Amino acid sequence: MADEVRAASLTASLQDEETAPRAIDVISAAQADYARLIGLLYDKGYFGPTISITVDGREAASLSPVAAPRAVNTVVVTVDPGKVFTFGTVTVSPIATGTEPVFQVAPGETANVSALRTATEAGIEGWRQQGHAKAAVSGQQIIANHPAGQLNADIRLNPGPRLRLGRLNIEGKSNVREKRLREIAGWPSGEVFDPDTLDLVEKRFRRTGTFASASLTEAETPNPDGTLDVTAQITDQLPRRYSFGAEYGTTDGLSVSALWLHRNIFGGAERLQIDGEISGVGGDTEGVDFRLGAQLSRPATWRTDLEAVLLAEIEQRDDPNLFSRTARLEFSTVYFASEDREYSYGIGLQRAETRDDLGERDYTILTFPFSAKFDRRDNELNATSGYYAEASLRPFINIDGTSDGIVTTLDLRTYRKLGERVVLAARGLFGSVAGPSIEEAPADFLFFSGGSGTVRGQDYQSLGVELSPGVTIGGRSFVGLSGEMRVKTGDRFSVVGFYDAGYIGSESFFDGEGEWHTGFGAGVRYDTGIGPIRFDVALPGSGPGDNSGVEIYIGIGQAF
């Protein structure tokens, strides 16, 4: 308690200043401390405290800042908190049906102002969730029973009328057309008021990436017809963004990337992004990879939460067991079903030239990609609880060079916190290519295992399907399993132990006849504002090939 009193005291904070404070400043701080310390003690459940603050032997409350002495030598703060009070009878009424009780204000719990405030806010929010936007406190009676050491409270709420959403007024300077702003907002005028609707509209604006800020404010007074107007204050981001980056990895070599983005190219919050990357220079991934893409996306297309995306891309991969050049044109839509759930579906045309141990194989296909994503992690870069799941289906129709088929992938991650310092994380990866035989399947659709994304400690994409001595290609089925134990050792540092396993099979689905390989190791994490910096050292475990190497991985964010 002494440390908390010192932290709350303005008088104590004056001691940290480099120059000696003036006497008038000391007296003003001492007089302000009465209210500050009482507020602190009330919040801790002490409702009968005695506070004395003397300035050179005189009570600070009796001093006049106007006639302050020339100097102050000694300030003494004496606090007798008294006994801790508990809640007796606490009522917050009337309460809307379905409002969750606040257990911190139950009889016998330590009485504090914060818990009482939380219970009051919960009561008001319960009414707001049912359309009573102007619910407020109409009266309160709070009594401290000193002999019994109890705090009794009776807080009365006035729900006010049930309102409907009125007009959405848009203010602020924006280069986005007002019609498009309203399409993005998807304002449900006439529906029953719901504070979650206001939050959703703000998220829709932010999700476009076009606006620096978007805040909604309710009108002070409802309209005579029972509606409530809301004002959206909009501020644009700078329209253009440029970025350049370079990184080096012992496996991937040197990578250089560049991006140009226009956030509002046609005046309707459309985003045009052109980006490219060259990677694998001087690395162990066999050769140089590159990618150049252009993507045009438009929010609120056909319906409020539907984003249309047009993508054109060329890519080259030069991996240990595969060389490919691919051109792709794809149109898709992304449906944001909720804050943590989205779906994507589209149609695309893909042409590729590939070369592996079977020789050159070219193909042209029509694709129909679909994906579903569920993200309920508490933190995207450093999750400690929740789960993440992403499933994708890519049916394809042969135009030339292969057969009809479907590629399926699944990424599952889960996290569980044990105590305050330990987090268990697990991941499962699954892949399948069905339809064409392994010899005629698109070579760049087949799966390999090994490296930072699958099995740490094993060489990059070192595990495939050996059709015959010296002939290794990708598999039609893949399973990847990873487990980590993350232990926090300080405010910023953590240590991690991990074990990875990968499976590649020649059949379309796991049948146990393929090959497994494993890797294990340990690492260190250092938390930063943009996610933890990751440093892992991994060793190969079981599996075919040379298992004598040591791999080092450095990155930002957890491995998964």
Coordinates of C-alpha atoms in Angstrom, one line a residue:
M1 CA 0.0 0.0 0.0
A2 CA 2.9 2.4 0.8
D3 CA 4.2 2.1 -2.8
E4 CA 0.7 2.8 -4.2
V5 CA 0.3 5.8 -2.0
R6 CA 3.7 7.2 -3.1
A7 CA 2.8 6.6 -6.8
A8 CA -0.5 8.4 -6.4
S9 CA 1.0 11.4 -4.5
L10 CA 1.8 14.6 -6.5
T11 CA 4.0 15.7 -3.6
A12 CA 6.1 12.6 -3.9
S13 CA 6.5 13.1 -7.6
L14 CA 8.1 16.5 -7.0
Q15 CA 11.1 14.7 -5.5
D16 CA 11.9 13.3 -9.0
E17 CA 12.3 16.7 -10.6
E18 CA 15.8 17.9 -11.5
T19 CA 15.3 21.4 -10.0
A20 CA 14.0 22.2 -6.6
P21 CA 10.2 22.9 -6.8
R22 CA 8.9 26.3 -5.7
A23 CA 7.1 26.5 -2.3
I24 CA 3.8 27.4 -4.0
D25 CA 4.1 24.2 -6.2
V26 CA 4.7 22.1 -3.1
I27 CA 1.7 23.5 -1.3
S28 CA -0.6 23.1 -4.3
A29 CA 0.5 19.5 -4.7
A30 CA 0.0 18.7 -1.0
Q31 CA -3.5 20.2 -1.1
A32 CA -4.4 18.2 -4.2
D33 CA -3.1 15.0 -2.6
Y34 CA -6.0 14.8 -0.1
A35 CA -8.5 14.1 -2.9
R36 CA -6.0 11.9 -4.8
L37 CA -5.2 9.7 -1.8
I38 CA -8.8 9.4 -0.7
G39 CA -9.7 8.3 -4.2
L40 CA -7.0 5.7 -4.1
L41 CA -8.1 4.4 -0.7
Y42 CA -11.8 4.3 -1.6
D43 CA -10.8 2.2 -4.7
K44 CA -9.0 -0.3 -2.4
G45 CA -11.9 -0.6 0.0
Y46 CA -10.8 1.8 2.7
F47 CA -13.7 4.1 3.5
G48 CA -12.6 5.4 6.9
P49 CA -9.1 6.7 6.3
T50 CA -7.3 9.4 8.1
I51 CA -4.9 11.5 6.0
S52 CA -2.5 14.1 7.4
I53 CA -0.2 16.2 5.1
T54 CA 2.0 18.6 7.0
V55 CA 4.3 21.2 5.4
D56 CA 7.0 22.3 7.8
G57 CA 4.7 21.1 10.7
R58 CA 1.5 22.8 9.5
E59 CA -1.4 21.0 7.9
A60 CA -1.4 21.6 4.2
A61 CA -5.2 22.2 4.1
S62 CA -4.8 25.3 6.3
L63 CA -2.2 27.0 4.1
S64 CA -2.9 29.6 1.5
P65 CA -1.1 29.3 -1.8
V66 CA -1.5 33.1 -2.2
A67 CA 0.6 33.7 0.9
A68 CA 3.0 30.8 0.5
P69 CA 6.3 30.8 2.4
R70 CA 9.5 31.5 0.5
A71 CA 10.8 27.9 0.9
V72 CA 9.6 24.5 2.1
N73 CA 11.9 22.2 4.0
T74 CA 9.8 19.1 5.0
V75 CA 6.6 17.6 3.8
V76 CA 5.2 14.6 5.8
V77 CA 2.3 12.5 4.5
T78 CA 0.7 10.3 7.1
V79 CA -2.0 7.8 6.0
D80 CA -4.0 5.6 8.3
P81 CA -6.2 3.6 5.9
G82 CA -8.3 2.0 8.6
K83 CA -10.1 -1.3 8.0
V84 CA -11.1 -2.8 4.7
F85 CA -14.8 -2.5 4.0
T86 CA -16.8 -5.2 2.3
F87 CA -20.0 -4.9 0.2
G88 CA -23.3 -5.3 2.1
T89 CA -26.4 -4.7 0.1
V90 CA -25.8 -3.4 -3.4
T91 CA -28.6 -2.9 -5.9
V92 CA -28.5 -1.6 -9.4
S93 CA -32.0 -1.4 -10.8
P94 CA -33.8 -1.8 -13.0
I95 CA -31.7 -4.3 -14.9
A96 CA -32.4 -5.3 -18.5
T97 CA -33.0 -9.0 -19.1
G98 CA -29.9 -10.9 -19.9
T99 CA -27.5 -8.5 -18.3
E100 CA -24.5 -10.3 -16.8
P101 CA -24.0 -9.9 -13.1
V102 CA -20.8 -8.3 -11.8
F103 CA -19.6 -10.7 -9.1
Q104 CA -17.1 -8.2 -7.6
V105 CA -20.1 -6.4 -5.9
A106 CA -21.5 -9.5 -4.2
P107 CA -22.0 -9.3 -0.4
G108 CA -18.7 -10.0 1.4
E109 CA -16.5 -9.0 -1.5
T110 CA -14.0 -6.2 -0.9
A111 CA -15.8 -2.9 -1.5
N112 CA -14.2 -0.5 -4.0
V113 CA -15.4 2.3 -6.2
S114 CA -14.2 0.7 -9.4
A115 CA -16.3 -2.4 -8.9
L116 CA -19.3 -0.2 -8.1
R117 CA -18.7 1.8 -11.3
T118 CA -18.3 -1.4 -13.3
A119 CA -21.6 -2.7 -12.1
T120 CA -23.3 0.6 -12.9
E121 CA -21.8 0.6 -16.4
A122 CA -22.8 -3.0 -17.0
G123 CA -26.4 -2.0 -16.0
I124 CA -26.4 0.9 -18.5
E125 CA -24.8 -1.2 -21.2
G126 CA -27.4 -3.9 -20.7
W127 CA -30.2 -1.4 -21.5
R128 CA -28.2 0.0 -24.5
Q129 CA -27.9 -3.5 -25.9
Q130 CA -31.7 -3.6 -26.0
G131 CA -32.1 -0.3 -27.8
H132 CA -32.3 2.1 -24.9
A133 CA -29.4 4.4 -26.1
K134 CA -29.9 7.1 -23.5
A135 CA -30.0 4.9 -20.4
A136 CA -28.4 6.7 -17.5
V137 CA -28.2 6.9 -13.7
S138 CA -31.2 8.7 -12.3
G139 CA -30.2 8.6 -8.6
Q140 CA -27.9 6.9 -6.1
Q141 CA -27.4 6.4 -2.4
I142 CA -24.1 5.1 -1.1
I143 CA -23.7 4.5 2.7
A144 CA -20.6 3.4 4.6
N145 CA -21.6 1.5 7.7
H146 CA -18.5 2.1 9.8
P147 CA -19.3 -0.1 12.8
A148 CA -20.1 -3.1 10.5
G149 CA -17.3 -2.2 8.0
Q150 CA -19.8 -2.5 5.1
L151 CA -20.6 -0.4 2.1
N152 CA -24.2 -0.4 1.0
A153 CA -25.3 1.1 -2.3
D154 CA -28.6 1.7 -4.1
I155 CA -28.1 2.9 -7.7
R156 CA -31.2 3.6 -9.8
L157 CA -31.2 3.6 -13.6
N158 CA -33.5 5.3 -16.0
P159 CA -33.5 3.2 -19.2
G160 CA -35.2 5.9 -21.3
P161 CA -37.2 5.1 -24.5
R162 CA -36.3 2.3 -26.9
L163 CA -34.9 4.1 -29.9
R164 CA -34.2 3.3 -33.6
L165 CA -31.3 4.3 -35.7
G166 CA -31.9 7.6 -37.5
R167 CA -29.7 9.4 -40.1
L168 CA -26.0 8.8 -40.5
N169 CA -24.4 12.2 -40.9
I170 CA -20.9 12.2 -42.4
E171 CA -18.4 14.9 -41.5
G172 CA -14.7 15.5 -42.2
K173 CA -12.7 16.0 -45.3
S174 CA -12.6 12.9 -47.4
N175 CA -11.8 12.3 -51.1
V176 CA -14.0 9.3 -51.1
R177 CA -17.4 10.0 -52.7
E178 CA -20.2 10.2 -50.2
K179 CA -22.2 7.6 -52.0
R180 CA -19.3 5.1 -51.5
L181 CA -18.9 6.1 -47.9
R182 CA -22.5 5.2 -47.3
E183 CA -22.1 1.9 -49.2
I184 CA -19.1 1.0 -47.0
A185 CA -20.9 2.0 -43.8
G186 CA -24.0 -0.1 -44.6
W187 CA -26.0 2.0 -42.2
P188 CA -29.2 0.2 -41.2
S189 CA -31.4 3.3 -40.7
G190 CA -34.7 2.4 -39.0
E191 CA -33.4 -0.7 -37.1
V192 CA -33.5 -0.8 -33.3
F193 CA -30.5 1.0 -31.8
D194 CA -27.6 -1.4 -31.0
P195 CA -24.1 -0.1 -29.8
D196 CA -22.6 -3.1 -31.6
T197 CA -23.8 -1.7 -34.9
L198 CA -21.8 1.5 -34.3
D199 CA -18.7 -0.6 -33.6
L200 CA -19.3 -2.6 -36.7
V201 CA -19.6 0.5 -38.9
E202 CA -16.3 1.9 -37.5
K203 CA -14.6 -1.4 -38.3
R204 CA -15.9 -1.4 -41.9
F205 CA -14.3 2.0 -42.4
R206 CA -11.0 1.0 -40.9
R207 CA -11.0 -2.3 -42.8
T208 CA -10.7 -0.5 -46.1
G209 CA -7.3 0.8 -45.2
T210 CA -8.3 4.2 -46.8
F211 CA -9.1 6.1 -43.6
A212 CA -6.8 7.3 -40.9
S213 CA -9.7 7.5 -38.4
A214 CA -13.5 6.9 -38.4
S215 CA -15.4 7.6 -35.2
L216 CA -19.1 7.5 -34.6
T217 CA -20.8 9.9 -32.1
E218 CA -24.5 9.6 -31.0
A219 CA -26.6 12.7 -31.0
E220 CA -27.3 14.1 -27.5
T221 CA -31.1 14.2 -28.1
P222 CA -33.3 11.7 -29.9
N223 CA -35.6 12.9 -32.7
P224 CA -39.4 13.3 -32.0
D225 CA -40.1 10.2 -34.1
G226 CA -38.0 7.9 -31.8
T227 CA -34.9 7.8 -33.9
L228 CA -31.4 8.7 -32.9
D229 CA -29.0 10.3 -35.4
V230 CA -25.3 9.4 -35.5
T231 CA -22.4 11.4 -36.9
A232 CA -19.4 9.7 -38.5
Q233 CA -16.2 11.8 -38.4
I234 CA -14.0 10.6 -41.3
T235 CA -10.3 11.4 -42.0
D236 CA -8.4 10.0 -44.9
Q237 CA -5.0 8.4 -44.9
L238 CA -2.4 9.7 -47.3
P239 CA -3.5 8.3 -50.6
R240 CA -0.1 6.8 -51.6
R241 CA 2.2 4.5 -49.8
Y242 CA 5.7 3.3 -50.8
S243 CA 7.7 0.6 -49.1
F244 CA 11.0 -1.1 -49.7
G245 CA 12.5 -4.0 -47.7
A246 CA 15.5 -6.3 -47.6
E247 CA 16.2 -9.3 -45.4
Y248 CA 18.7 -12.1 -45.2
G249 CA 18.3 -15.7 -44.0
T250 CA 20.8 -18.5 -43.9
T251 CA 18.4 -20.7 -45.8
D252 CA 16.5 -18.2 -48.0
G253 CA 19.5 -16.0 -48.8
L254 CA 18.9 -12.3 -49.6
S255 CA 15.4 -11.1 -50.3
V256 CA 14.5 -7.6 -51.7
S257 CA 10.9 -6.3 -52.0
A258 CA 9.1 -3.2 -53.0
L259 CA 5.5 -2.0 -52.9
W260 CA 3.4 0.9 -54.3
L261 CA -0.1 1.4 -53.0
H262 CA -2.9 3.8 -53.9
R263 CA -5.6 3.7 -51.3
N264 CA -8.3 5.6 -53.3
I265 CA -7.4 5.4 -56.9
F266 CA -10.9 5.9 -58.4
G267 CA -12.5 7.9 -55.6
G268 CA -14.4 5.0 -54.1
A269 CA -11.9 3.6 -51.6
E270 CA -10.5 1.2 -54.2
R271 CA -7.0 0.1 -53.5
L272 CA -4.4 -0.6 -56.2
Q273 CA -1.3 -2.4 -55.0
I274 CA 1.7 -3.3 -57.2
D275 CA 4.4 -5.2 -55.4
G276 CA 7.4 -7.4 -56.3
E277 CA 10.0 -9.5 -54.6
I278 CA 13.3 -11.2 -55.5
S279 CA 14.5 -13.8 -53.1
G280 CA 16.9 -16.7 -52.8
V281 CA 20.0 -14.8 -53.7
G282 CA 22.9 -16.6 -52.2
G283 CA 20.7 -19.0 -50.2
D284 CA 20.2 -22.7 -50.0
T285 CA 16.9 -22.8 -51.9
E286 CA 18.7 -23.7 -55.1
G287 CA 18.1 -20.6 -57.2
V288 CA 16.6 -17.2 -57.5
D289 CA 12.8 -16.7 -57.0
F290 CA 10.8 -13.7 -58.0
R291 CA 7.2 -12.5 -58.0
L292 CA 5.5 -9.5 -59.5
G293 CA 1.9 -8.8 -58.8
A294 CA -0.9 -6.2 -59.2
Q295 CA -4.0 -6.3 -57.1
L296 CA -7.1 -4.1 -57.3
S297 CA -9.6 -4.4 -54.5
R298 CA -12.9 -2.7 -53.9
P299 CA -14.8 -2.8 -50.6
A300 CA -18.6 -3.0 -50.3
T301 CA -19.1 -4.5 -53.8
W302 CA -22.7 -5.8 -54.3
R303 CA -23.1 -6.0 -50.5
T304 CA -21.7 -4.2 -47.5
D305 CA -19.3 -6.8 -46.2
L306 CA -18.2 -8.2 -49.6
E307 CA -14.8 -7.1 -51.1
A308 CA -14.0 -7.7 -54.7
V309 CA -10.4 -8.5 -55.7
L310 CA -8.8 -8.7 -59.1
L311 CA -5.3 -10.1 -59.1
A312 CA -2.6 -10.5 -61.9
E313 CA 0.6 -12.2 -61.0
I314 CA 3.7 -13.8 -62.4
E315 CA 6.0 -15.9 -60.3
Q316 CA 9.2 -18.0 -60.6
R317 CA 10.2 -20.6 -58.0
D318 CA 13.6 -22.3 -58.2
D319 CA 13.6 -24.8 -55.3
P320 CA 15.8 -27.9 -54.7
N321 CA 13.4 -30.3 -56.4
L322 CA 11.2 -28.0 -58.5
F323 CA 11.5 -25.1 -61.0
S324 CA 8.3 -23.3 -62.1
R325 CA 7.2 -20.2 -63.8
T326 CA 3.5 -19.3 -63.3
A327 CA 1.2 -16.6 -64.6
R328 CA -2.1 -16.2 -62.9
L329 CA -5.2 -14.0 -63.4
E330 CA -7.9 -14.3 -60.7
F331 CA -11.1 -12.6 -59.7
S332 CA -12.3 -13.3 -56.2
T333 CA -14.6 -11.9 -53.5
V334 CA -13.9 -11.9 -49.7
Y335 CA -16.9 -12.0 -47.4
F336 CA -16.3 -10.6 -43.9
A337 CA -18.9 -12.6 -42.0
S338 CA -17.8 -11.3 -38.6
E339 CA -14.8 -9.9 -36.8
D340 CA -13.1 -13.3 -36.6
R341 CA -14.6 -15.1 -39.6
E342 CA -14.2 -14.6 -43.4
Y343 CA -14.8 -16.5 -46.6
S344 CA -13.2 -16.1 -50.0
Y345 CA -14.3 -17.6 -53.4
G346 CA -13.4 -16.8 -57.0
I347 CA -12.4 -18.0 -60.4
G348 CA -9.0 -17.9 -62.0
L349 CA -6.9 -18.8 -65.1
Q350 CA -3.4 -20.2 -64.5
R351 CA -0.6 -21.1 -66.9
A352 CA 2.7 -22.7 -65.7
E353 CA 5.9 -24.1 -67.0
T354 CA 7.4 -26.6 -64.6
R355 CA 10.5 -28.8 -64.4
D356 CA 11.3 -31.5 -61.9
D357 CA 13.0 -34.9 -61.9
L358 CA 10.3 -36.1 -64.3
G359 CA 11.3 -33.4 -66.8
E360 CA 9.4 -30.5 -68.2
R361 CA 5.6 -30.4 -67.7
D362 CA 3.5 -27.4 -68.7
Y363 CA -0.2 -26.9 -68.0
T364 CA -3.1 -24.5 -68.3
I365 CA -6.0 -24.7 -66.0
L366 CA -9.2 -22.9 -64.8
T367 CA -9.4 -22.7 -61.0
F368 CA -12.2 -22.1 -58.6
P369 CA -10.6 -21.2 -55.3
F370 CA -12.5 -21.2 -52.0
S371 CA -11.2 -20.5 -48.5
A372 CA -12.6 -20.1 -45.0
K373 CA -10.8 -18.5 -42.1
F374 CA -11.6 -18.5 -38.4
D375 CA -9.2 -16.4 -36.2
R376 CA -10.0 -16.4 -32.5
R377 CA -6.5 -15.8 -31.2
D378 CA -6.0 -13.2 -28.5
N379 CA -3.0 -11.9 -30.4
E380 CA -2.1 -12.5 -34.0
L381 CA 1.7 -12.3 -33.6
N382 CA 2.0 -13.7 -30.1
A383 CA -1.1 -15.8 -29.2
T384 CA -1.5 -17.2 -25.7
S385 CA -5.1 -18.5 -26.0
G386 CA -7.7 -19.3 -28.6
Y387 CA -7.4 -21.0 -32.0
Y388 CA -6.9 -20.3 -35.7
A389 CA -8.3 -22.4 -38.5
E390 CA -8.0 -21.9 -42.3
A391 CA -9.3 -24.3 -44.9
S392 CA -8.9 -23.9 -48.7
L393 CA -10.3 -25.8 -51.6
R394 CA -9.0 -25.2 -55.2
P395 CA -10.8 -27.2 -57.7
F396 CA -9.3 -27.0 -61.2
I397 CA -10.4 -27.9 -64.7
N398 CA -7.8 -28.9 -67.2
I399 CA -7.5 -26.9 -70.4
D400 CA -4.1 -28.4 -71.4
G401 CA -1.4 -30.5 -69.9
T402 CA -3.0 -32.2 -66.8
S403 CA -6.3 -33.6 -65.6
D404 CA -9.2 -32.2 -63.6
G405 CA -8.7 -32.2 -59.8
I406 CA -8.7 -30.4 -56.5
V407 CA -6.1 -29.2 -54.1
T408 CA -7.1 -29.1 -50.4
T409 CA -5.2 -27.5 -47.5
L410 CA -6.0 -27.2 -43.8
D411 CA -4.1 -25.1 -41.2
L412 CA -5.1 -25.6 -37.5
R413 CA -3.5 -23.9 -34.5
T414 CA -4.5 -23.9 -30.9
Y415 CA -3.0 -22.2 -27.8
R416 CA -3.4 -22.8 -24.1
K417 CA -2.0 -20.8 -21.2
L418 CA -0.8 -22.6 -18.1
G419 CA -0.5 -20.2 -15.2
E420 CA 1.0 -16.8 -15.9
R421 CA 4.2 -17.8 -17.7
V422 CA 3.7 -21.0 -19.7
V423 CA 1.9 -21.3 -23.1
L424 CA 1.4 -24.5 -25.0
A425 CA 1.0 -24.1 -28.7
A426 CA 0.2 -26.8 -31.3
R427 CA -0.3 -26.8 -35.1
G428 CA -1.5 -29.2 -37.7
L429 CA -1.0 -28.8 -41.4
F430 CA -2.8 -31.1 -43.9
G431 CA -2.6 -31.1 -47.8
S432 CA -4.0 -33.2 -50.6
V433 CA -4.0 -33.2 -54.4
A434 CA -6.8 -35.4 -55.8
G435 CA -7.7 -36.2 -59.4
P436 CA -4.6 -36.5 -61.6
S437 CA -2.0 -39.1 -61.0
I438 CA 1.2 -38.0 -59.3
E439 CA 3.1 -38.1 -62.6
E440 CA 0.6 -35.8 -64.4
A441 CA -0.5 -33.5 -61.5
P442 CA 0.7 -29.9 -61.7
A443 CA 4.2 -30.1 -60.3
D444 CA 3.9 -26.9 -58.3
F445 CA 0.8 -28.1 -56.6
L446 CA 2.6 -31.1 -55.0
F447 CA 3.9 -31.0 -51.5
F448 CA 7.4 -31.0 -50.0
S449 CA 8.4 -30.9 -46.3
G450 CA 11.3 -29.3 -44.5
G451 CA 12.4 -25.9 -43.4
S452 CA 11.1 -23.1 -41.3
G453 CA 7.4 -23.4 -42.3
T454 CA 7.1 -27.2 -41.8
V455 CA 10.0 -29.1 -40.0
R456 CA 12.7 -27.0 -38.5
G457 CA 16.1 -28.7 -38.4
Q458 CA 15.5 -30.4 -41.8
D459 CA 16.8 -28.9 -45.0
Y460 CA 14.3 -26.8 -47.0
Q461 CA 11.9 -29.0 -48.9
S462 CA 14.1 -32.0 -48.4
L463 CA 11.4 -34.6 -48.1
G464 CA 9.4 -35.6 -51.2
V465 CA 8.4 -38.8 -52.9
E466 CA 11.2 -40.9 -54.4
L467 CA 9.7 -42.6 -57.4
S468 CA 13.1 -44.3 -58.2
P469 CA 16.7 -43.8 -57.4
G470 CA 17.6 -40.1 -58.3
V471 CA 14.0 -39.2 -59.1
T472 CA 12.2 -37.2 -56.3
I473 CA 9.1 -35.1 -56.8
G474 CA 6.5 -33.7 -54.5
G475 CA 3.8 -35.7 -52.9
R476 CA 0.0 -35.7 -53.3
S477 CA -0.5 -35.8 -49.5
F478 CA 1.1 -33.9 -46.7
V479 CA 0.8 -33.8 -42.9
G480 CA 2.7 -31.4 -40.7
L481 CA 2.7 -31.4 -36.9
S482 CA 4.3 -28.9 -34.5
G483 CA 4.3 -28.4 -30.8
E484 CA 5.9 -25.6 -28.7
M485 CA 6.3 -24.8 -25.0
R486 CA 6.8 -21.1 -24.5
V487 CA 8.0 -20.1 -21.0
K488 CA 8.2 -16.4 -20.1
T489 CA 11.5 -15.7 -18.1
G490 CA 11.1 -11.9 -17.7
D491 CA 9.1 -8.9 -18.8
R492 CA 10.3 -9.3 -22.4
F493 CA 12.3 -12.6 -22.7
S494 CA 10.9 -16.1 -23.2
V495 CA 12.5 -19.4 -23.9
V496 CA 10.9 -22.0 -26.3
G497 CA 11.2 -25.7 -26.8
F498 CA 9.7 -27.2 -30.0
Y499 CA 9.3 -30.5 -31.9
D500 CA 8.2 -30.7 -35.6
A501 CA 7.2 -33.6 -37.8
G502 CA 6.3 -33.8 -41.5
Y503 CA 4.9 -36.5 -43.7
I504 CA 4.8 -36.8 -47.5
G505 CA 2.9 -39.5 -49.4
S506 CA 2.3 -40.4 -53.0
E507 CA -1.4 -41.0 -52.6
S508 CA -4.0 -38.2 -52.5
F509 CA -4.8 -38.9 -48.8
F510 CA -2.8 -40.0 -45.8
D511 CA -2.4 -43.8 -45.8
G512 CA 0.8 -44.3 -43.7
E513 CA 2.8 -45.6 -46.6
G514 CA 4.8 -42.4 -47.1
E515 CA 7.8 -41.0 -45.3
W516 CA 8.1 -39.0 -42.1
H517 CA 10.9 -36.8 -40.9
T518 CA 11.3 -34.8 -37.6
G519 CA 13.2 -31.9 -36.1
F520 CA 13.5 -30.4 -32.7
G521 CA 15.2 -27.5 -30.9
A522 CA 15.0 -24.5 -28.7
G523 CA 14.8 -20.8 -29.1
V524 CA 14.6 -17.4 -27.5
R525 CA 11.9 -14.7 -27.9
Y526 CA 12.2 -11.0 -27.2
D527 CA 8.9 -9.1 -27.1
T528 CA 8.7 -5.8 -29.0
G529 CA 5.8 -3.5 -30.0
I530 CA 5.4 -5.2 -33.4
G531 CA 5.7 -8.8 -32.1
P532 CA 8.4 -11.0 -30.6
I533 CA 11.8 -11.3 -32.3
R534 CA 12.3 -15.0 -32.8
F535 CA 15.7 -16.9 -32.7
D536 CA 15.5 -20.7 -33.0
V537 CA 18.2 -23.3 -33.2
A538 CA 17.0 -26.7 -34.6
L539 CA 18.5 -30.1 -35.1
P540 CA 17.2 -32.8 -37.4
G541 CA 15.6 -35.9 -35.8
S542 CA 14.5 -38.9 -37.7
G543 CA 13.9 -39.3 -41.4
P544 CA 15.7 -40.1 -44.7
G545 CA 18.8 -38.2 -45.9
D546 CA 21.7 -36.5 -44.0
N547 CA 20.7 -35.7 -40.4
S548 CA 23.8 -34.0 -39.3
G549 CA 23.1 -30.3 -39.8
V550 CA 22.1 -27.5 -37.5
E551 CA 19.6 -24.9 -38.7
I552 CA 19.1 -21.3 -37.4
Y553 CA 15.9 -19.3 -37.9
I554 CA 15.4 -15.6 -37.1
G555 CA 12.2 -13.7 -37.6
I556 CA 9.4 -11.5 -36.2
G557 CA 6.4 -13.2 -34.6
Q558 CA 6.0 -16.7 -33.3
A559 CA 6.7 -19.6 -35.6
F560 CA 2.9 -20.1 -35.7

